[in-house]
Amino acid sequence: MFIRAFSRLPYDVLWKWNKDELPGRTDNIKISKWLPQSDLLKHPKIKAFITQGGLQSTDEAITAGVPLIGIPMFGDQWYNVVKYEKLKIGLKLELDTITEEILENAIHKVIDDDSYRSNIEKLRSVMQDEPMAPLERAVWWTEHVLRHGGARHLRGPAANMSWAEYLELDLVLTLLLALIITTATIVLLAKYIYEQVLRKYVDIIKIKRA
């Protein structure tokens, strides 16, 4: 189904495929066991990106400003792909209902409708609008820790706790003791009620026999 849909496109298709050959592959479909995804997405001729919707792939597509088509399968992919449509940076397709026509129409829509690329480029601009780059921030905090002798003021309270305090064993033992006492009380009460009922039953039998 994917091959037939891709074969009708006026574009070359790069497909990550884990085998040496793809049966039915047409000339416009190029396969490879590994692709430099991040670098490829930044190529100016890339028109769209079909993905399962993983977080890393989504982030790389946003960084490159490439419209998305998501086909989620598990985990966080469903949440991520729903966001594609909410932010109007791509489309969501269902694996159970996808057809050649639906896939082909989705590809043409995200490519031909400039709003998808415009929206994802705006999103990229917002995400990258920071006071300093991530690398610069990492360098600054590293130097901050070095300047202040290990920066003990940044350490969380748990760093100075014993393992017993950290695991709150006093609370665990208290709850465990309460559970044991409650269980023992219920068992003893049930035993007492059973013995009383059994004793009355025996007395009734004796009276009837007498």
PDB file of C-alpha atoms in Angstrom:
ATOM      1  CA  MET A   1       0.000   0.000   0.000  1.00  0.00           C
ATOM      2  CA  PHE A   2       2.771   2.450   0.926  1.00  0.00           C
ATOM      3  CA  ILE A   3       4.807   1.483  -2.127  1.00  0.00           C
ATOM      4  CA  ARG A   4       1.888   2.015  -4.502  1.00  0.00           C
ATOM      5  CA  ALA A   5       1.110   5.407  -2.960  1.00  0.00           C
ATOM      6  CA  PHE A   6       4.762   6.516  -3.063  1.00  0.00           C
ATOM      7  CA  SER A   7       5.208   5.310  -6.650  1.00  0.00           C
ATOM      8  CA  ARG A   8       2.633   7.839  -7.869  1.00  0.00           C
ATOM      9  CA  LEU A   9       4.349  10.808  -6.232  1.00  0.00           C
ATOM     10  CA  PRO A  10       6.363  13.264  -8.337  1.00  0.00           C
ATOM     11  CA  TYR A  11       9.054  13.166  -5.642  1.00  0.00           C
ATOM     12  CA  ASP A  12      11.891  10.912  -4.560  1.00  0.00           C
ATOM     13  CA  VAL A  13      11.134   9.055  -1.322  1.00  0.00           C
ATOM     14  CA  LEU A  14      13.841   8.192   1.215  1.00  0.00           C
ATOM     15  CA  TRP A  15      12.738   5.186   3.279  1.00  0.00           C
ATOM     16  CA  LYS A  16      14.556   3.641   6.238  1.00  0.00           C
ATOM     17  CA  TRP A  17      14.249  -0.088   5.522  1.00  0.00           C
ATOM     18  CA  ASN A  18      16.054  -2.794   7.490  1.00  0.00           C
ATOM     19  CA  LYS A  19      16.465  -5.216   4.578  1.00  0.00           C
ATOM     20  CA  ASP A  20      18.584  -5.146   1.431  1.00  0.00           C
ATOM     21  CA  GLU A  21      15.612  -5.118  -0.922  1.00  0.00           C
ATOM     22  CA  LEU A  22      12.022  -3.890  -0.878  1.00  0.00           C
ATOM     23  CA  PRO A  23       9.702  -5.950  -3.113  1.00  0.00           C
ATOM     24  CA  GLY A  24       7.825  -3.799  -5.619  1.00  0.00           C
ATOM     25  CA  ARG A  25      10.045  -0.764  -5.046  1.00  0.00           C
ATOM     26  CA  THR A  26       9.910   1.796  -7.840  1.00  0.00           C
ATOM     27  CA  ASP A  27      12.777   3.993  -9.037  1.00  0.00           C
ATOM     28  CA  ASN A  28      11.679   7.010  -6.999  1.00  0.00           C
ATOM     29  CA  ILE A  29      11.892   5.062  -3.714  1.00  0.00           C
ATOM     30  CA  LYS A  30      15.368   4.939  -2.185  1.00  0.00           C
ATOM     31  CA  ILE A  31      15.916   2.579   0.767  1.00  0.00           C
ATOM     32  CA  SER A  32      18.657   2.393   3.379  1.00  0.00           C
ATOM     33  CA  LYS A  33      19.181   0.562   6.672  1.00  0.00           C
ATOM     34  CA  TRP A  34      20.382   3.810   8.222  1.00  0.00           C
ATOM     35  CA  LEU A  35      19.850   7.455   7.343  1.00  0.00           C
ATOM     36  CA  PRO A  36      21.301  10.623   8.933  1.00  0.00           C
ATOM     37  CA  GLN A  37      17.790  11.764   9.777  1.00  0.00           C
ATOM     38  CA  SER A  38      18.604  15.082  11.428  1.00  0.00           C
ATOM     39  CA  ASP A  39      20.889  16.177   8.580  1.00  0.00           C
ATOM     40  CA  LEU A  40      18.474  15.013   5.885  1.00  0.00           C
ATOM     41  CA  LEU A  41      15.583  16.941   7.398  1.00  0.00           C
ATOM     42  CA  LYS A  42      17.640  20.136   7.168  1.00  0.00           C
ATOM     43  CA  HIS A  43      18.206  19.690   3.429  1.00  0.00           C
ATOM     44  CA  PRO A  44      16.324  22.429   1.513  1.00  0.00           C
ATOM     45  CA  LYS A  45      14.720  19.918  -0.873  1.00  0.00           C
ATOM     46  CA  ILE A  46      12.966  17.904   1.846  1.00  0.00           C
ATOM     47  CA  LYS A  47       9.224  18.503   1.468  1.00  0.00           C
ATOM     48  CA  ALA A  48       7.654  16.420   4.264  1.00  0.00           C
ATOM     49  CA  PHE A  49       8.465  13.841   6.913  1.00  0.00           C
ATOM     50  CA  ILE A  50       6.386  10.696   7.564  1.00  0.00           C
ATOM     51  CA  THR A  51       7.049   9.398  11.072  1.00  0.00           C
ATOM     52  CA  GLN A  52       5.581   7.310  13.880  1.00  0.00           C
ATOM     53  CA  GLY A  53       5.629  10.458  15.993  1.00  0.00           C
ATOM     54  CA  GLY A  54       8.436   9.802  18.466  1.00  0.00           C
ATOM     55  CA  LEU A  55       9.645  12.752  20.528  1.00  0.00           C
ATOM     56  CA  GLN A  56      13.132  12.881  19.012  1.00  0.00           C
ATOM     57  CA  SER A  57      11.875  12.684  15.424  1.00  0.00           C
ATOM     58  CA  THR A  58       9.297  15.377  16.177  1.00  0.00           C
ATOM     59  CA  ASP A  59      11.945  17.640  17.691  1.00  0.00           C
ATOM     60  CA  GLU A  60      14.262  17.150  14.701  1.00  0.00           C
ATOM     61  CA  ALA A  61      11.459  17.967  12.259  1.00  0.00           C
ATOM     62  CA  ILE A  62      10.563  21.149  14.153  1.00  0.00           C
ATOM     63  CA  THR A  63      14.228  22.184  14.223  1.00  0.00           C
ATOM     64  CA  ALA A  64      14.413  21.650  10.454  1.00  0.00           C
ATOM     65  CA  GLY A  65      11.037  23.297   9.779  1.00  0.00           C
ATOM     66  CA  VAL A  66       9.635  20.291   7.884  1.00  0.00           C
ATOM     67  CA  PRO A  67       5.865  19.522   7.886  1.00  0.00           C
ATOM     68  CA  LEU A  68       4.877  16.197   9.446  1.00  0.00           C
ATOM     69  CA  ILE A  69       2.628  13.235   8.753  1.00  0.00           C
ATOM     70  CA  GLY A  70       2.282  11.098  11.858  1.00  0.00           C
ATOM     71  CA  ILE A  71       1.216   7.442  11.983  1.00  0.00           C
ATOM     72  CA  PRO A  72       1.379   6.641  15.735  1.00  0.00           C
ATOM     73  CA  MET A  73       1.739   3.069  16.975  1.00  0.00           C
ATOM     74  CA  PHE A  74       2.530   3.110  20.699  1.00  0.00           C
ATOM     75  CA  GLY A  75       3.655   5.095  23.732  1.00  0.00           C
ATOM     76  CA  ASP A  76       3.879   8.877  23.558  1.00  0.00           C
ATOM     77  CA  GLN A  77       3.504   8.844  19.777  1.00  0.00           C
ATOM     78  CA  TRP A  78      -0.279   9.265  20.006  1.00  0.00           C
ATOM     79  CA  TYR A  79       0.043  12.385  22.153  1.00  0.00           C
ATOM     80  CA  ASN A  80       2.742  13.885  19.924  1.00  0.00           C
ATOM     81  CA  VAL A  81       0.846  13.302  16.680  1.00  0.00           C
ATOM     82  CA  VAL A  82      -2.371  14.783  18.078  1.00  0.00           C
ATOM     83  CA  LYS A  83      -0.304  17.920  18.718  1.00  0.00           C
ATOM     84  CA  TYR A  84       0.679  18.003  15.023  1.00  0.00           C
ATOM     85  CA  GLU A  85      -2.907  18.706  14.065  1.00  0.00           C
ATOM     86  CA  LYS A  86      -3.615  20.972  17.031  1.00  0.00           C
ATOM     87  CA  LEU A  87      -0.631  23.172  16.137  1.00  0.00           C
ATOM     88  CA  LYS A  88      -1.351  22.767  12.401  1.00  0.00           C
ATOM     89  CA  ILE A  89       2.189  21.581  11.672  1.00  0.00           C
ATOM     90  CA  GLY A  90       1.136  18.239  10.207  1.00  0.00           C
ATOM     91  CA  LEU A  91      -1.511  15.553   9.842  1.00  0.00           C
ATOM     92  CA  LYS A  92      -2.433  12.448  11.832  1.00  0.00           C
ATOM     93  CA  LEU A  93      -3.221   9.168  10.066  1.00  0.00           C
ATOM     94  CA  GLU A  94      -4.579   6.004  11.682  1.00  0.00           C
ATOM     95  CA  LEU A  95      -2.723   2.792  10.850  1.00  0.00           C
ATOM     96  CA  ASP A  96      -5.985   0.806  11.000  1.00  0.00           C
ATOM     97  CA  THR A  97      -7.820   2.980   8.482  1.00  0.00           C
ATOM     98  CA  ILE A  98      -5.072   4.327   6.233  1.00  0.00           C
ATOM     99  CA  THR A  99      -5.406   3.665   2.501  1.00  0.00           C
ATOM    100  CA  GLU A 100      -3.354   4.553  -0.564  1.00  0.00           C
ATOM    101  CA  GLU A 101      -5.664   7.450  -1.332  1.00  0.00           C
ATOM    102  CA  ILE A 102      -5.627   8.805   2.238  1.00  0.00           C
ATOM    103  CA  LEU A 103      -1.827   8.630   2.405  1.00  0.00           C
ATOM    104  CA  GLU A 104      -1.325  10.208  -1.004  1.00  0.00           C
ATOM    105  CA  ASN A 105      -3.789  13.019  -0.249  1.00  0.00           C
ATOM    106  CA  ALA A 106      -2.109  13.706   3.101  1.00  0.00           C
ATOM    107  CA  ILE A 107       1.308  13.993   1.453  1.00  0.00           C
ATOM    108  CA  HIS A 108       0.038  16.401  -1.186  1.00  0.00           C
ATOM    109  CA  LYS A 109      -1.824  18.440   1.436  1.00  0.00           C
ATOM    110  CA  VAL A 110       1.147  19.096   3.742  1.00  0.00           C
ATOM    111  CA  ILE A 111       3.378  19.869   0.746  1.00  0.00           C
ATOM    112  CA  ASP A 112       0.999  21.997  -1.319  1.00  0.00           C
ATOM    113  CA  ASP A 113      -0.519  23.904   1.613  1.00  0.00           C
ATOM    114  CA  ASP A 114       2.201  26.370   2.621  1.00  0.00           C
ATOM    115  CA  SER A 115       0.548  26.976   6.001  1.00  0.00           C
ATOM    116  CA  TYR A 116       1.978  23.732   7.406  1.00  0.00           C
ATOM    117  CA  ARG A 117       5.567  24.756   6.706  1.00  0.00           C
ATOM    118  CA  SER A 118       4.855  28.303   7.846  1.00  0.00           C
ATOM    119  CA  ASN A 119       3.354  27.083  11.136  1.00  0.00           C
ATOM    120  CA  ILE A 120       6.210  24.721  11.930  1.00  0.00           C
ATOM    121  CA  GLU A 121       8.752  27.452  11.153  1.00  0.00           C
ATOM    122  CA  LYS A 122       6.906  29.788  13.542  1.00  0.00           C
ATOM    123  CA  LEU A 123       6.931  27.062  16.202  1.00  0.00           C
ATOM    124  CA  ARG A 124      10.668  26.585  15.677  1.00  0.00           C
ATOM    125  CA  SER A 125      11.205  30.315  16.107  1.00  0.00           C
ATOM    126  CA  VAL A 126       9.296  30.299  19.413  1.00  0.00           C
ATOM    127  CA  MET A 127      11.139  27.243  20.749  1.00  0.00           C
ATOM    128  CA  GLN A 128      14.549  28.640  19.843  1.00  0.00           C
ATOM    129  CA  ASP A 129      13.875  32.098  21.278  1.00  0.00           C
ATOM    130  CA  GLU A 130      15.961  31.735  24.461  1.00  0.00           C
ATOM    131  CA  PRO A 131      18.303  34.086  26.349  1.00  0.00           C
ATOM    132  CA  MET A 132      21.198  31.757  25.531  1.00  0.00           C
ATOM    133  CA  ALA A 133      21.817  28.619  23.507  1.00  0.00           C
ATOM    134  CA  PRO A 134      21.619  25.237  25.308  1.00  0.00           C
ATOM    135  CA  LEU A 135      25.390  24.726  25.009  1.00  0.00           C
ATOM    136  CA  GLU A 136      26.100  28.185  26.436  1.00  0.00           C
ATOM    137  CA  ARG A 137      23.701  27.473  29.311  1.00  0.00           C
ATOM    138  CA  ALA A 138      25.439  24.169  30.065  1.00  0.00           C
ATOM    139  CA  VAL A 139      28.839  25.903  30.083  1.00  0.00           C
ATOM    140  CA  TRP A 140      27.558  28.679  32.367  1.00  0.00           C
ATOM    141  CA  TRP A 141      26.153  26.252  34.948  1.00  0.00           C
ATOM    142  CA  THR A 142      29.306  24.130  34.866  1.00  0.00           C
ATOM    143  CA  GLU A 143      31.400  27.209  35.570  1.00  0.00           C
ATOM    144  CA  HIS A 144      28.924  28.301  38.270  1.00  0.00           C
ATOM    145  CA  VAL A 145      29.408  24.999  40.116  1.00  0.00           C
ATOM    146  CA  LEU A 146      33.192  25.309  39.818  1.00  0.00           C
ATOM    147  CA  ARG A 147      33.184  28.927  41.013  1.00  0.00           C
ATOM    148  CA  HIS A 148      31.220  28.045  44.146  1.00  0.00           C
ATOM    149  CA  GLY A 149      33.093  24.970  45.306  1.00  0.00           C
ATOM    150  CA  GLY A 150      30.605  22.354  44.182  1.00  0.00           C
ATOM    151  CA  ALA A 151      27.539  24.589  44.668  1.00  0.00           C
ATOM    152  CA  ARG A 152      26.172  22.871  47.755  1.00  0.00           C
ATOM    153  CA  HIS A 153      23.347  25.427  47.761  1.00  0.00           C
ATOM    154  CA  LEU A 154      21.957  23.723  44.664  1.00  0.00           C
ATOM    155  CA  ARG A 155      21.886  20.252  46.186  1.00  0.00           C
ATOM    156  CA  GLY A 156      18.478  18.874  47.115  1.00  0.00           C
ATOM    157  CA  PRO A 157      17.680  17.998  50.757  1.00  0.00           C
ATOM    158  CA  ALA A 158      17.680  14.283  49.900  1.00  0.00           C
ATOM    159  CA  ALA A 159      21.411  14.441  49.165  1.00  0.00           C
ATOM    160  CA  ASN A 160      22.147  14.778  52.917  1.00  0.00           C
ATOM    161  CA  MET A 161      19.615  12.216  54.183  1.00  0.00           C
ATOM    162  CA  SER A 162      20.348   8.709  55.401  1.00  0.00           C
ATOM    163  CA  TRP A 163      18.836   5.895  53.375  1.00  0.00           C
ATOM    164  CA  ALA A 164      16.332   5.218  56.177  1.00  0.00           C
ATOM    165  CA  GLU A 165      15.133   8.836  56.106  1.00  0.00           C
ATOM    166  CA  TYR A 166      15.065   8.930  52.316  1.00  0.00           C
ATOM    167  CA  LEU A 167      12.903   5.793  52.138  1.00  0.00           C
ATOM    168  CA  GLU A 168      10.761   7.017  55.077  1.00  0.00           C
ATOM    169  CA  LEU A 169      11.105   3.679  56.836  1.00  0.00           C
ATOM    170  CA  ASP A 170       9.536   5.055  60.029  1.00  0.00           C
ATOM    171  CA  LEU A 171       6.325   5.768  58.119  1.00  0.00           C
ATOM    172  CA  VAL A 172       6.459   2.412  56.338  1.00  0.00           C
ATOM    173  CA  LEU A 173       6.928   0.523  59.626  1.00  0.00           C
ATOM    174  CA  THR A 174       4.091   2.463  61.282  1.00  0.00           C
ATOM    175  CA  LEU A 175       1.707   1.645  58.436  1.00  0.00           C
ATOM    176  CA  LEU A 176       2.851  -1.982  58.426  1.00  0.00           C
ATOM    177  CA  LEU A 177       2.272  -2.288  62.177  1.00  0.00           C
ATOM    178  CA  ALA A 178      -1.191  -0.734  61.839  1.00  0.00           C
ATOM    179  CA  LEU A 179      -2.000  -3.189  59.054  1.00  0.00           C
ATOM    180  CA  ILE A 180      -0.856  -6.160  61.146  1.00  0.00           C
ATOM    181  CA  ILE A 181      -2.895  -5.028  64.166  1.00  0.00           C
ATOM    182  CA  THR A 182      -5.995  -4.435  62.038  1.00  0.00           C
ATOM    183  CA  THR A 183      -5.657  -7.807  60.323  1.00  0.00           C
ATOM    184  CA  ALA A 184      -5.112  -9.621  63.643  1.00  0.00           C
ATOM    185  CA  THR A 185      -8.151  -7.888  65.163  1.00  0.00           C
ATOM    186  CA  ILE A 186     -10.366  -8.889  62.244  1.00  0.00           C
ATOM    187  CA  VAL A 187      -9.133 -12.503  62.384  1.00  0.00           C
ATOM    188  CA  LEU A 188      -9.690 -12.781  66.150  1.00  0.00           C
ATOM    189  CA  LEU A 189     -13.124 -11.182  65.876  1.00  0.00           C
ATOM    190  CA  ALA A 190     -14.107 -13.536  63.073  1.00  0.00           C
ATOM    191  CA  LYS A 191     -12.856 -16.499  65.102  1.00  0.00           C
ATOM    192  CA  TYR A 192     -14.839 -15.364  68.163  1.00  0.00           C
ATOM    193  CA  ILE A 193     -18.046 -14.921  66.144  1.00  0.00           C
ATOM    194  CA  TYR A 194     -17.558 -18.319  64.511  1.00  0.00           C
ATOM    195  CA  GLU A 195     -17.075 -20.018  67.891  1.00  0.00           C
ATOM    196  CA  GLN A 196     -20.170 -18.324  69.331  1.00  0.00           C
ATOM    197  CA  VAL A 197     -22.320 -19.329  66.366  1.00  0.00           C
ATOM    198  CA  LEU A 198     -20.951 -22.878  66.459  1.00  0.00           C
ATOM    199  CA  ARG A 199     -21.613 -23.149  70.205  1.00  0.00           C
ATOM    200  CA  LYS A 200     -25.234 -22.025  69.797  1.00  0.00           C
ATOM    201  CA  TYR A 201     -25.685 -24.473  66.934  1.00  0.00           C
ATOM    202  CA  VAL A 202     -24.361 -27.334  69.091  1.00  0.00           C
ATOM    203  CA  ASP A 203     -26.638 -26.313  71.993  1.00  0.00           C
ATOM    204  CA  ILE A 204     -29.674 -26.324  69.670  1.00  0.00           C
ATOM    205  CA  ILE A 205     -28.818 -29.830  68.465  1.00  0.00           C
ATOM    206  CA  LYS A 206     -28.479 -31.061  72.070  1.00  0.00           C
ATOM    207  CA  ILE A 207     -31.867 -29.580  72.991  1.00  0.00           C
ATOM    208  CA  LYS A 208     -33.551 -31.252  70.017  1.00  0.00           C
ATOM    209  CA  ARG A 209     -32.020 -34.629  70.884  1.00  0.00           C
ATOM    210  CA  ALA A 210     -33.078 -34.285  74.508  1.00  0.00           C
TER     211      ALA A 210
END
